[in-house]
Amino acid sequence: MKTQTDTPGNHANPAVSLNIAIVGGGRTCRFFLELIKNDPVPFFDIKILGVCDKNDTAEGFELAREMGIYTTDNLYDLLNIQHLDSVLELTGSREVLLEIIRLKPEGVGVLEYNISRILRNLLHTNQQLKSTQKKLVAEKTFSSLLIQQSTAAIVIINTDFTIADVNDAYLNTVKKTKDQVIGAYCYEISHGINAPCSSVFPGVNCPMLETLRSGTNAYVIHDHPGPDGNRLYCSLNTYPIKNDEGKVVQVIEFWRDITAEFSDRWKKREKKFKSDIQKMVQEDRMISLGKLAASCAHEINNPIQGLLTFCDYMLDMLYAGRPEDDQLSQFKDHLTLMSSELERCGNIVSGMLFFARESGLEHQHIDLNEVLHAVLTLTRHKLELGNITLTTDLSPVPLMLEGDINQLQQCFLNLIFNASEAMPEGGRLAVRTWLDPKSDTACVEIRDTGYGIPEKIQDNLFDPFFTTKDVGQGTGLGLSIVHGVVKTHKGTVKIDSREGKGAAFILSFPVISPAAHDPGGG
């Protein structure tokens, strides 16, 4: 269970927001407006969005206008006010009530006969200066009716954690009947446990307990098991119900299901994360391209010099006269070799162009071995120049996964660059892949014989801008990009290293379909 808490009293008022429009602007309307203004109803943050009456001189209609509340004689206009929760019918006319029911938008409730009766009782009580006790009873009944009409899930809990009352919205949330919840312990219904939440889940704050302790409101976010097996994320506000002596005798709890809101936030965060990773990858590719350019130019220049030598040699022989048969045979050998070298140069240039191109995030079915082969083709000569011996042991079966080629290339390129920089005097770099049949994952290990990674900094390696290199020698983003790419591909990355004994990064990715298992796998 996860919980988020706010200090009691510091969170926004936990009262249920209720936006009401009033039909009937007479004396009862005026009394209700004054009641809301001067003596707010417990547990509710009531806002009057509009008042409708044919008589623009009615008491309540005039007061609403003075208070800056929208007034109209058009029922249709009133019912189409934005963010309207309920309509309060105060005319007592059945015809008006039926017209409201016919015209109101779906999802807007109607507060009618019982509410009107209670308000009239309150008005009569107020005018006759009857006992305070009777007024309190009427106000309590009014609050109870509003609770039942509210679309928010509301539960009233006794101090022993048994449920005293609930509204229909709460029953809809927990998918139980009223008989099943009344008298049951709140934690049984909400979490399916047989003891208070805080005793079963250490560190979890119970708003009910907090309100009982402090006598003030409390707020948390809990995750509850849903009736369909999924998790429900709910914001919970608790509010004390006190007796005449100021003692808390019950707690009213407002539930709001924020699962969809959490899901939307998570999707937006995930989308932004992927976008940020893509930008970082593209920027890092440009840096990597600069590192590769010199070694690739050198690798292309060598065969070009050989090609020029062959061309000059063959031209000299042609200028000397018609070539002999044995010379034509040499021509054939030279041309075959030249074609092979030109193809190798073409592959290097194609690889560089493919690597340099900017593209959006594009997941497709790819073979991990082919991605690694392309990266090793680009880096092979740079490793040779650094006196680093490269050995490969790639899985004999394709390692198919769904991913973005550019991101994975950059991921492996960063690991190979890091490995080569850890071996400034040369060394060995071993790259191997295999299919793990137990977890249905494709695994990649990149192991070097460099100076290793101290254990005390291994937990920080993937933090953005963390680097052990000298100033100007690196951005500190290489390994954080590796971690981001692996996470985007639902994979894992582990480190196997001891200081002075080299380092290995082991990456694993879920395969699309483990149609073939590599019997020689890791």
Short mmCIF file of C-alpha atoms in Angstrom, two decimals:
data_model
loop_
_atom_site.label_atom_id
_atom_site.label_comp_id
_atom_site.label_asym_id
_atom_site.label_seq_id
_atom_site.Cartn_x
_atom_site.Cartn_y
_atom_site.Cartn_z
CA MET A 1 0.00 0.00 0.00
CA LYS A 2 1.24 3.46 -0.85
CA THR A 3 0.21 6.56 1.01
CA GLN A 4 0.71 10.27 0.67
CA THR A 5 -0.05 12.48 3.60
CA ASP A 6 -0.41 16.15 4.38
CA THR A 7 -0.18 17.67 7.84
CA PRO A 8 -3.69 18.01 9.25
CA GLY A 9 -5.02 21.49 8.74
CA ASN A 10 -2.46 22.32 6.07
CA HIS A 11 -4.35 20.67 3.23
CA ALA A 12 -7.20 22.28 1.38
CA ASN A 13 -10.59 22.10 3.10
CA PRO A 14 -11.74 18.49 2.82
CA ALA A 15 -15.38 19.52 2.40
CA VAL A 16 -17.17 18.09 -0.62
CA SER A 17 -17.57 20.67 -3.37
CA LEU A 18 -21.22 21.00 -4.44
CA ASN A 19 -22.24 23.40 -7.22
CA ILE A 20 -25.97 24.14 -7.04
CA ALA A 21 -28.47 26.03 -9.17
CA ILE A 22 -31.76 27.11 -7.54
CA VAL A 23 -35.15 27.10 -9.19
CA GLY A 24 -37.54 29.34 -7.23
CA GLY A 25 -36.27 32.67 -5.95
CA GLY A 26 -38.71 33.30 -3.11
CA ARG A 27 -38.34 33.55 0.67
CA THR A 28 -36.96 29.99 1.09
CA CYS A 29 -34.28 30.79 -1.50
CA ARG A 30 -33.33 33.94 0.39
CA PHE A 31 -33.06 32.01 3.66
CA PHE A 32 -30.88 29.34 1.98
CA LEU A 33 -28.56 31.98 0.51
CA GLU A 34 -28.17 33.63 3.90
CA LEU A 35 -27.63 30.25 5.56
CA ILE A 36 -24.85 29.34 3.15
CA LYS A 37 -23.27 32.78 3.52
CA ASN A 38 -23.42 33.08 7.31
CA ASP A 39 -23.57 29.50 8.59
CA PRO A 40 -21.92 27.07 6.13
CA VAL A 41 -23.28 23.52 6.07
CA PRO A 42 -20.81 21.10 7.72
CA PHE A 43 -18.67 18.99 5.37
CA PHE A 44 -19.84 20.82 2.22
CA ASP A 45 -18.33 23.64 0.18
CA ILE A 46 -21.56 24.80 -1.47
CA LYS A 47 -21.43 27.28 -4.35
CA ILE A 48 -24.60 28.74 -5.81
CA LEU A 49 -24.05 29.09 -9.55
CA GLY A 50 -27.42 30.58 -10.45
CA VAL A 51 -31.02 31.32 -9.49
CA CYS A 52 -34.05 31.10 -11.80
CA ASP A 53 -37.46 32.69 -11.24
CA LYS A 54 -40.11 34.32 -13.44
CA ASN A 55 -40.54 37.04 -10.79
CA ASP A 56 -37.44 39.24 -10.82
CA THR A 57 -38.58 41.00 -7.63
CA ALA A 58 -38.73 37.80 -5.53
CA GLU A 59 -36.73 38.08 -2.28
CA GLY A 60 -34.20 35.36 -3.03
CA PHE A 61 -33.84 36.43 -6.66
CA GLU A 62 -32.96 39.99 -5.63
CA LEU A 63 -30.50 38.82 -2.97
CA ALA A 64 -28.79 36.51 -5.47
CA ARG A 65 -28.38 39.46 -7.84
CA GLU A 66 -26.90 41.58 -5.01
CA MET A 67 -24.48 38.74 -4.18
CA GLY A 68 -23.26 38.65 -7.78
CA ILE A 69 -24.89 35.29 -8.50
CA TYR A 70 -26.13 34.64 -12.02
CA THR A 71 -29.91 35.16 -12.30
CA THR A 72 -32.27 34.30 -15.14
CA ASP A 73 -35.90 33.63 -15.94
CA ASN A 74 -34.91 30.94 -18.48
CA LEU A 75 -34.80 27.43 -17.00
CA TYR A 76 -32.88 26.01 -19.98
CA ASP A 77 -30.08 28.59 -19.54
CA LEU A 78 -29.86 27.81 -15.82
CA LEU A 79 -29.58 24.06 -16.38
CA ASN A 80 -26.74 24.47 -18.87
CA ILE A 81 -24.36 26.35 -16.55
CA GLN A 82 -20.92 24.70 -16.68
CA HIS A 83 -19.74 22.53 -13.74
CA LEU A 84 -23.28 22.21 -12.34
CA ASP A 85 -23.70 19.30 -9.88
CA SER A 86 -27.31 19.61 -8.67
CA VAL A 87 -30.48 21.63 -9.05
CA LEU A 88 -32.38 22.68 -5.91
CA GLU A 89 -36.13 22.87 -6.66
CA LEU A 90 -37.80 25.27 -4.20
CA THR A 91 -41.10 26.09 -5.92
CA GLY A 92 -42.85 22.93 -4.69
CA SER A 93 -44.46 22.58 -8.12
CA ARG A 94 -44.60 19.07 -9.55
CA GLU A 95 -44.80 20.48 -13.09
CA VAL A 96 -41.60 22.48 -12.56
CA LEU A 97 -39.87 19.41 -11.10
CA LEU A 98 -40.81 17.27 -14.13
CA GLU A 99 -39.58 20.01 -16.48
CA ILE A 100 -36.23 20.14 -14.64
CA ILE A 101 -35.87 16.35 -14.91
CA ARG A 102 -36.64 16.54 -18.63
CA LEU A 103 -34.24 19.37 -19.44
CA LYS A 104 -31.30 18.79 -17.09
CA PRO A 105 -28.01 17.46 -18.56
CA GLU A 106 -27.01 13.88 -17.78
CA GLY A 107 -25.08 13.64 -14.51
CA VAL A 108 -26.78 16.64 -12.88
CA GLY A 109 -28.74 15.67 -9.77
CA VAL A 110 -32.03 17.08 -8.51
CA LEU A 111 -32.53 18.11 -4.88
CA GLU A 112 -36.28 18.44 -4.44
CA TYR A 113 -39.15 17.74 -2.03
CA ASN A 114 -37.23 16.59 1.08
CA ILE A 115 -34.62 19.34 0.79
CA SER A 116 -37.31 21.97 0.28
CA ARG A 117 -39.24 20.67 3.30
CA ILE A 118 -36.16 20.78 5.53
CA LEU A 119 -35.31 24.30 4.35
CA ARG A 120 -38.85 25.45 5.06
CA ASN A 121 -38.60 23.88 8.54
CA LEU A 122 -35.32 25.69 9.10
CA LEU A 123 -36.88 28.96 7.93
CA HIS A 124 -39.89 28.46 10.19
CA THR A 125 -37.61 27.56 13.12
CA ASN A 126 -35.53 30.65 12.52
CA GLN A 127 -38.58 32.91 12.32
CA GLN A 128 -40.21 31.45 15.44
CA LEU A 129 -36.91 31.41 17.41
CA LYS A 130 -37.55 27.81 18.42
CA SER A 131 -35.08 25.80 20.45
CA THR A 132 -31.47 25.54 19.33
CA GLN A 133 -31.76 21.77 19.64
CA LYS A 134 -34.56 21.65 17.05
CA LYS A 135 -32.57 23.83 14.69
CA LEU A 136 -29.55 21.54 15.07
CA VAL A 137 -31.73 18.52 14.31
CA ALA A 138 -33.04 20.19 11.16
CA GLU A 139 -29.54 21.19 10.04
CA LYS A 140 -28.27 17.67 10.67
CA THR A 141 -31.11 16.24 8.59
CA PHE A 142 -30.30 18.72 5.83
CA SER A 143 -26.62 17.66 5.90
CA SER A 144 -27.61 13.99 5.79
CA LEU A 145 -29.74 14.59 2.69
CA LEU A 146 -26.88 16.42 0.96
CA ILE A 147 -24.53 13.54 1.81
CA GLN A 148 -26.89 11.07 0.17
CA GLN A 149 -27.21 13.31 -2.90
CA SER A 150 -23.46 13.86 -3.24
CA THR A 151 -21.59 12.15 -6.09
CA ALA A 152 -18.53 11.88 -3.82
CA ALA A 153 -18.14 8.59 -1.93
CA ILE A 154 -18.85 9.37 1.73
CA VAL A 155 -18.66 7.09 4.77
CA ILE A 156 -19.35 7.96 8.42
CA ILE A 157 -17.21 5.93 10.84
CA ASN A 158 -17.61 5.39 14.58
CA THR A 159 -14.62 5.74 16.89
CA ASP A 160 -14.28 1.93 17.04
CA PHE A 161 -13.78 1.89 13.22
CA THR A 162 -17.24 0.45 12.49
CA ILE A 163 -19.17 2.03 9.64
CA ALA A 164 -22.24 3.97 10.75
CA ASP A 165 -23.55 5.22 7.42
CA VAL A 166 -22.59 5.52 3.76
CA ASN A 167 -24.04 7.05 0.63
CA ASP A 168 -24.77 5.36 -2.69
CA ALA A 169 -21.56 6.71 -4.26
CA TYR A 170 -19.51 4.86 -1.62
CA LEU A 171 -21.43 1.62 -2.24
CA ASN A 172 -20.77 1.98 -5.97
CA THR A 173 -17.06 2.46 -5.31
CA VAL A 174 -16.64 -0.63 -3.09
CA LYS A 175 -19.22 -2.66 -5.07
CA LYS A 176 -21.12 -3.75 -1.94
CA THR A 177 -24.61 -3.38 -0.53
CA LYS A 178 -25.50 -1.22 2.43
CA ASP A 179 -26.26 -4.30 4.55
CA GLN A 180 -22.73 -5.59 3.86
CA VAL A 181 -20.96 -2.42 5.03
CA ILE A 182 -23.04 -1.00 7.90
CA GLY A 183 -21.50 -2.27 11.16
CA ALA A 184 -18.43 -3.67 9.37
CA TYR A 185 -14.97 -2.30 10.11
CA CYS A 186 -13.83 0.33 7.62
CA TYR A 187 -10.50 -1.44 6.99
CA GLU A 188 -12.33 -4.68 6.14
CA ILE A 189 -14.28 -2.92 3.41
CA SER A 190 -11.51 -0.67 2.06
CA HIS A 191 -8.48 -2.99 2.28
CA GLY A 192 -9.84 -6.47 2.95
CA ILE A 193 -7.80 -6.81 6.16
CA ASN A 194 -8.77 -7.69 9.75
CA ALA A 195 -6.91 -4.95 11.64
CA PRO A 196 -6.45 -1.18 11.28
CA CYS A 197 -4.30 -0.18 8.30
CA SER A 198 -1.43 1.29 10.30
CA SER A 199 -0.94 -1.96 12.26
CA VAL A 200 -0.90 -4.14 9.13
CA PHE A 201 1.04 -1.73 6.89
CA PRO A 202 3.78 -0.06 8.96
CA GLY A 203 4.45 3.50 7.90
CA VAL A 204 1.00 3.95 6.39
CA ASN A 205 -0.90 6.88 7.83
CA CYS A 206 -4.55 6.34 8.67
CA PRO A 207 -6.54 9.59 8.30
CA MET A 208 -9.22 8.25 10.64
CA LEU A 209 -6.66 7.81 13.44
CA GLU A 210 -5.14 11.22 12.72
CA THR A 211 -8.53 12.94 12.97
CA LEU A 212 -9.36 11.08 16.21
CA ARG A 213 -5.99 12.13 17.66
CA SER A 214 -5.94 15.76 16.53
CA GLY A 215 -9.63 16.58 16.29
CA THR A 216 -8.96 18.20 12.91
CA ASN A 217 -9.18 17.19 9.28
CA ALA A 218 -6.62 14.86 7.67
CA TYR A 219 -5.74 13.97 4.10
CA VAL A 220 -3.96 11.00 2.49
CA ILE A 221 -3.78 9.07 -0.75
CA HIS A 222 -4.21 5.31 -0.36
CA ASP A 223 -4.23 2.49 -2.87
CA HIS A 224 -7.00 -0.02 -2.27
CA PRO A 225 -7.70 -3.41 -3.84
CA GLY A 226 -10.48 -2.92 -6.37
CA PRO A 227 -13.39 -5.35 -6.80
CA ASP A 228 -12.02 -6.39 -10.21
CA GLY A 229 -8.56 -7.18 -8.84
CA ASN A 230 -6.97 -3.91 -10.01
CA ARG A 231 -5.68 -1.24 -7.65
CA LEU A 232 -7.79 1.81 -6.84
CA TYR A 233 -6.01 5.04 -5.93
CA CYS A 234 -8.20 7.19 -3.70
CA SER A 235 -7.73 10.56 -2.06
CA LEU A 236 -9.21 10.42 1.45
CA ASN A 237 -10.32 13.45 3.47
CA THR A 238 -11.50 12.92 7.05
CA TYR A 239 -13.42 15.44 9.13
CA PRO A 240 -14.41 15.17 12.83
CA ILE A 241 -18.03 15.07 14.00
CA LYS A 242 -18.09 16.41 17.56
CA ASN A 243 -20.68 16.42 20.32
CA ASP A 244 -21.69 19.44 22.41
CA GLU A 245 -18.63 18.93 24.62
CA GLY A 246 -16.25 19.11 21.65
CA LYS A 247 -15.39 15.41 21.75
CA VAL A 248 -15.00 13.54 18.46
CA VAL A 249 -17.78 10.95 18.33
CA GLN A 250 -17.61 10.05 14.64
CA VAL A 251 -15.47 10.75 11.61
CA ILE A 252 -16.82 11.53 8.17
CA GLU A 253 -14.56 10.38 5.34
CA PHE A 254 -14.74 11.61 1.75
CA TRP A 255 -13.38 9.31 -0.95
CA ARG A 256 -12.37 10.37 -4.43
CA ASP A 257 -11.22 7.78 -6.96
CA ILE A 258 -8.16 9.30 -8.66
CA THR A 259 -7.05 6.11 -10.44
CA ALA A 260 -7.75 7.55 -13.89
CA GLU A 261 -6.03 10.81 -12.89
CA PHE A 262 -2.98 8.84 -11.70
CA SER A 263 -2.99 6.85 -14.94
CA ASP A 264 -3.14 10.02 -17.04
CA ARG A 265 -0.32 11.59 -15.05
CA TRP A 266 1.77 8.46 -15.43
CA LYS A 267 1.16 8.33 -19.20
CA LYS A 268 2.12 11.98 -19.58
CA ARG A 269 5.22 11.45 -17.45
CA GLU A 270 6.16 8.35 -19.45
CA LYS A 271 5.63 10.21 -22.73
CA LYS A 272 7.81 13.11 -21.54
CA PHE A 273 10.47 10.66 -20.31
CA LYS A 274 10.60 8.94 -23.69
CA SER A 275 10.76 12.31 -25.45
CA ASP A 276 13.59 13.49 -23.19
CA ILE A 277 15.49 10.24 -23.71
CA GLN A 278 15.10 10.58 -27.48
CA LYS A 279 16.50 14.13 -27.39
CA MET A 280 19.42 13.06 -25.19
CA VAL A 281 20.14 10.10 -27.44
CA GLN A 282 20.21 12.30 -30.55
CA GLU A 283 22.52 14.83 -28.90
CA ASP A 284 24.76 12.04 -27.66
CA ARG A 285 24.83 10.53 -31.16
CA MET A 286 26.32 13.74 -32.50
CA ILE A 287 29.04 13.61 -29.85
CA SER A 288 29.68 9.95 -30.66
CA LEU A 289 29.79 10.75 -34.36
CA GLY A 290 32.68 13.12 -33.70
CA LYS A 291 34.53 10.38 -31.81
CA LEU A 292 33.98 7.93 -34.67
CA ALA A 293 34.78 10.33 -37.49
CA ALA A 294 38.57 10.31 -37.06
CA SER A 295 38.92 6.53 -36.79
CA CYS A 296 36.49 5.91 -39.67
CA ALA A 297 38.33 8.43 -41.87
CA HIS A 298 41.56 6.61 -41.09
CA GLU A 299 39.94 3.24 -41.79
CA ILE A 300 38.63 4.47 -45.16
CA ASN A 301 41.88 6.22 -46.06
CA ASN A 302 43.97 3.02 -45.89
CA PRO A 303 42.03 1.07 -48.56
CA ILE A 304 41.78 4.21 -50.69
CA GLN A 305 45.57 4.44 -50.75
CA GLY A 306 45.71 0.79 -51.76
CA LEU A 307 43.16 1.37 -54.50
CA LEU A 308 45.21 4.29 -55.88
CA THR A 309 48.30 2.10 -55.91
CA PHE A 310 46.49 -0.67 -57.85
CA CYS A 311 45.05 1.88 -60.30
CA ASP A 312 48.47 3.44 -60.96
CA TYR A 313 50.02 -0.02 -61.42
CA MET A 314 47.33 -1.15 -63.88
CA LEU A 315 47.50 2.14 -65.83
CA ASP A 316 51.27 1.86 -66.16
CA MET A 317 50.88 -1.66 -67.57
CA LEU A 318 48.22 -0.47 -70.06
CA TYR A 319 50.36 2.45 -71.22
CA ALA A 320 53.28 0.06 -71.80
CA GLY A 321 51.24 -1.87 -74.36
CA ARG A 322 48.75 -4.69 -74.55
CA PRO A 323 48.86 -6.67 -71.26
CA GLU A 324 50.02 -10.25 -71.40
CA ASP A 325 47.74 -13.09 -70.22
CA ASP A 326 49.51 -13.37 -66.88
CA GLN A 327 49.13 -9.60 -66.41
CA LEU A 328 45.40 -9.86 -67.21
CA SER A 329 45.17 -12.52 -64.53
CA GLN A 330 46.80 -10.07 -62.10
CA PHE A 331 44.30 -7.43 -63.22
CA LYS A 332 41.47 -9.81 -62.27
CA ASP A 333 42.96 -10.35 -58.81
CA HIS A 334 43.52 -6.63 -58.31
CA LEU A 335 39.99 -5.75 -59.42
CA THR A 336 38.50 -8.38 -57.09
CA LEU A 337 40.46 -6.97 -54.18
CA MET A 338 39.56 -3.39 -55.16
CA SER A 339 35.87 -4.31 -55.30
CA SER A 340 36.08 -5.89 -51.86
CA GLU A 341 37.79 -2.83 -50.37
CA LEU A 342 35.33 -0.44 -52.02
CA GLU A 343 32.46 -2.48 -50.57
CA ARG A 344 34.06 -2.25 -47.14
CA CYS A 345 34.41 1.53 -47.49
CA GLY A 346 30.81 1.75 -48.65
CA ASN A 347 29.64 -0.20 -45.63
CA ILE A 348 31.55 2.13 -43.29
CA VAL A 349 30.08 5.24 -44.94
CA SER A 350 26.57 3.73 -44.96
CA GLY A 351 26.91 2.85 -41.30
CA MET A 352 28.01 6.39 -40.47
CA LEU A 353 25.16 7.92 -42.49
CA PHE A 354 22.61 5.61 -40.88
CA PHE A 355 24.02 6.37 -37.45
CA ALA A 356 24.00 10.12 -38.06
CA ARG A 357 20.45 10.43 -39.37
CA GLU A 358 17.92 12.01 -37.00
CA SER A 359 14.65 10.16 -36.56
CA GLY A 360 11.76 10.01 -34.14
CA LEU A 361 11.14 7.22 -31.68
CA GLU A 362 10.27 4.18 -33.78
CA HIS A 363 9.76 0.77 -32.19
CA GLN A 364 9.99 -2.18 -34.54
CA HIS A 365 10.98 -5.84 -34.50
CA ILE A 366 14.77 -6.02 -34.52
CA ASP A 367 17.50 -8.58 -34.01
CA LEU A 368 19.76 -7.56 -31.14
CA ASN A 369 22.70 -9.34 -32.80
CA GLU A 370 22.35 -7.19 -35.93
CA VAL A 371 22.26 -3.98 -33.87
CA LEU A 372 25.45 -4.99 -32.06
CA HIS A 373 27.11 -6.09 -35.31
CA ALA A 374 26.47 -2.62 -36.83
CA VAL A 375 27.90 -0.87 -33.75
CA LEU A 376 30.99 -3.11 -33.69
CA THR A 377 31.59 -2.43 -37.39
CA LEU A 378 31.71 1.29 -36.63
CA THR A 379 33.95 0.98 -33.57
CA ARG A 380 36.28 -1.86 -34.60
CA HIS A 381 38.97 0.39 -36.05
CA LYS A 382 38.84 2.82 -33.10
CA LEU A 383 39.43 -0.13 -30.79
CA GLU A 384 42.36 -1.31 -32.93
CA LEU A 385 43.90 2.16 -32.77
CA GLY A 386 43.62 1.99 -28.96
CA ASN A 387 45.40 -1.39 -28.94
CA ILE A 388 42.21 -3.08 -27.70
CA THR A 389 41.53 -6.65 -28.75
CA LEU A 390 37.87 -7.29 -29.54
CA THR A 391 36.30 -10.72 -29.15
CA THR A 392 32.66 -11.50 -29.88
CA ASP A 393 30.45 -14.44 -29.02
CA LEU A 394 27.03 -13.66 -30.44
CA SER A 395 24.07 -15.98 -30.06
CA PRO A 396 23.66 -18.33 -33.06
CA VAL A 397 19.90 -17.70 -33.01
CA PRO A 398 18.25 -14.30 -33.66
CA LEU A 399 17.42 -12.33 -30.52
CA MET A 400 14.21 -10.63 -31.60
CA LEU A 401 12.79 -7.81 -29.54
CA GLU A 402 10.66 -4.73 -30.03
CA GLY A 403 12.74 -1.60 -29.84
CA ASP A 404 14.20 1.50 -31.44
CA ILE A 405 17.37 0.81 -33.44
CA ASN A 406 18.85 4.28 -32.93
CA GLN A 407 18.41 4.20 -29.16
CA LEU A 408 19.85 0.71 -28.80
CA GLN A 409 22.81 1.57 -31.04
CA GLN A 410 23.57 4.59 -28.88
CA CYS A 411 23.19 2.51 -25.73
CA PHE A 412 25.79 -0.05 -26.87
CA LEU A 413 28.04 2.61 -28.36
CA ASN A 414 28.21 4.45 -25.03
CA LEU A 415 29.14 1.24 -23.21
CA ILE A 416 31.87 0.43 -25.75
CA PHE A 417 33.27 3.97 -25.60
CA ASN A 418 33.29 3.82 -21.78
CA ALA A 419 35.08 0.47 -21.91
CA SER A 420 37.74 1.74 -24.33
CA GLU A 421 38.31 4.87 -22.22
CA ALA A 422 38.81 2.62 -19.18
CA MET A 423 41.71 0.94 -21.03
CA PRO A 424 43.98 3.84 -22.10
CA GLU A 425 46.97 1.47 -22.43
CA GLY A 426 45.00 -1.15 -24.34
CA GLY A 427 43.33 -4.34 -23.20
CA ARG A 428 40.56 -6.77 -24.12
CA LEU A 429 36.90 -6.12 -24.84
CA ALA A 430 34.53 -9.08 -24.94
CA VAL A 431 30.99 -8.79 -26.29
CA ARG A 432 28.61 -11.71 -26.05
CA THR A 433 24.88 -12.30 -26.37
CA TRP A 434 22.60 -15.16 -25.43
CA LEU A 435 18.97 -16.07 -24.90
CA ASP A 436 17.96 -16.82 -21.33
CA PRO A 437 15.23 -19.49 -21.64
CA LYS A 438 14.13 -19.13 -18.00
CA SER A 439 13.17 -15.46 -18.25
CA ASP A 440 12.65 -15.26 -22.04
CA THR A 441 15.10 -12.39 -22.25
CA ALA A 442 17.87 -11.48 -24.66
CA CYS A 443 21.09 -10.79 -22.76
CA VAL A 444 24.11 -8.71 -23.71
CA GLU A 445 27.39 -8.58 -21.81
CA ILE A 446 30.08 -5.99 -22.55
CA ARG A 447 33.17 -6.76 -20.47
CA ASP A 448 36.52 -4.94 -20.38
CA THR A 449 39.85 -5.39 -18.63
CA GLY A 450 40.11 -1.78 -17.52
CA TYR A 451 40.61 -0.25 -14.10
CA GLY A 452 37.16 -1.25 -12.85
CA ILE A 453 34.52 0.68 -10.94
CA PRO A 454 34.82 1.29 -7.18
CA GLU A 455 31.89 -0.27 -5.33
CA LYS A 456 31.13 2.97 -3.47
CA ILE A 457 30.19 4.82 -6.67
CA GLN A 458 28.37 2.02 -8.49
CA ASP A 459 24.97 3.13 -7.17
CA ASN A 460 25.51 6.59 -8.69
CA LEU A 461 26.76 5.52 -12.11
CA PHE A 462 23.43 6.02 -13.85
CA ASP A 463 22.72 9.42 -12.29
CA PRO A 464 22.66 12.25 -14.86
CA PHE A 465 25.91 14.26 -15.00
CA PHE A 466 27.73 11.86 -12.67
CA THR A 467 31.23 11.32 -14.02
CA THR A 468 34.66 10.26 -12.78
CA LYS A 469 36.41 11.85 -15.76
CA ASP A 470 38.37 15.09 -15.69
CA VAL A 471 36.58 18.35 -16.47
CA GLY A 472 35.95 18.63 -20.20
CA GLN A 473 36.40 14.90 -20.77
CA GLY A 474 32.74 13.93 -20.61
CA THR A 475 29.19 15.16 -19.97
CA GLY A 476 28.28 12.52 -17.42
CA LEU A 477 25.21 11.62 -19.46
CA GLY A 478 26.49 8.49 -21.23
CA LEU A 479 25.45 5.91 -18.65
CA SER A 480 22.26 7.77 -17.70
CA ILE A 481 21.27 7.49 -21.37
CA VAL A 482 22.09 3.76 -21.24
CA HIS A 483 19.82 3.39 -18.21
CA GLY A 484 17.06 5.44 -19.84
CA VAL A 485 17.17 3.42 -23.06
CA VAL A 486 17.11 0.12 -21.18
CA LYS A 487 14.17 1.30 -19.05
CA THR A 488 12.29 2.47 -22.16
CA HIS A 489 12.71 -1.03 -23.60
CA LYS A 490 11.46 -2.63 -20.33
CA GLY A 491 14.88 -4.14 -19.71
CA THR A 492 17.38 -4.29 -16.87
CA VAL A 493 21.05 -3.40 -16.54
CA LYS A 494 23.51 -4.80 -13.98
CA ILE A 495 27.11 -4.04 -13.16
CA ASP A 496 29.76 -6.65 -12.39
CA SER A 497 32.97 -4.91 -11.40
CA ARG A 498 35.76 -4.75 -8.86
CA GLU A 499 38.26 -1.96 -8.71
CA GLY A 500 41.35 -2.89 -10.74
CA LYS A 501 39.66 -6.02 -12.15
CA GLY A 502 37.73 -4.61 -15.11
CA ALA A 503 34.01 -4.08 -15.48
CA ALA A 504 31.05 -5.74 -17.17
CA PHE A 505 27.63 -4.37 -18.00
CA ILE A 506 24.95 -7.04 -18.42
CA LEU A 507 21.78 -5.90 -20.16
CA SER A 508 18.62 -7.95 -20.62
CA PHE A 509 15.56 -7.25 -22.76
CA PRO A 510 12.27 -9.14 -23.09
CA VAL A 511 12.14 -11.01 -26.38
CA ILE A 512 9.12 -10.89 -28.65
CA SER A 513 8.73 -14.62 -29.07
CA PRO A 514 11.25 -17.11 -27.69
CA ALA A 515 10.77 -19.39 -30.68
CA ALA A 516 14.30 -20.72 -30.38
CA HIS A 517 16.43 -21.05 -27.25
CA ASP A 518 20.17 -20.76 -27.31
CA PRO A 519 21.48 -23.92 -25.63
CA GLY A 520 24.85 -22.32 -25.02
CA GLY A 521 23.37 -19.29 -23.30
CA GLY A 522 24.86 -17.64 -20.23
#
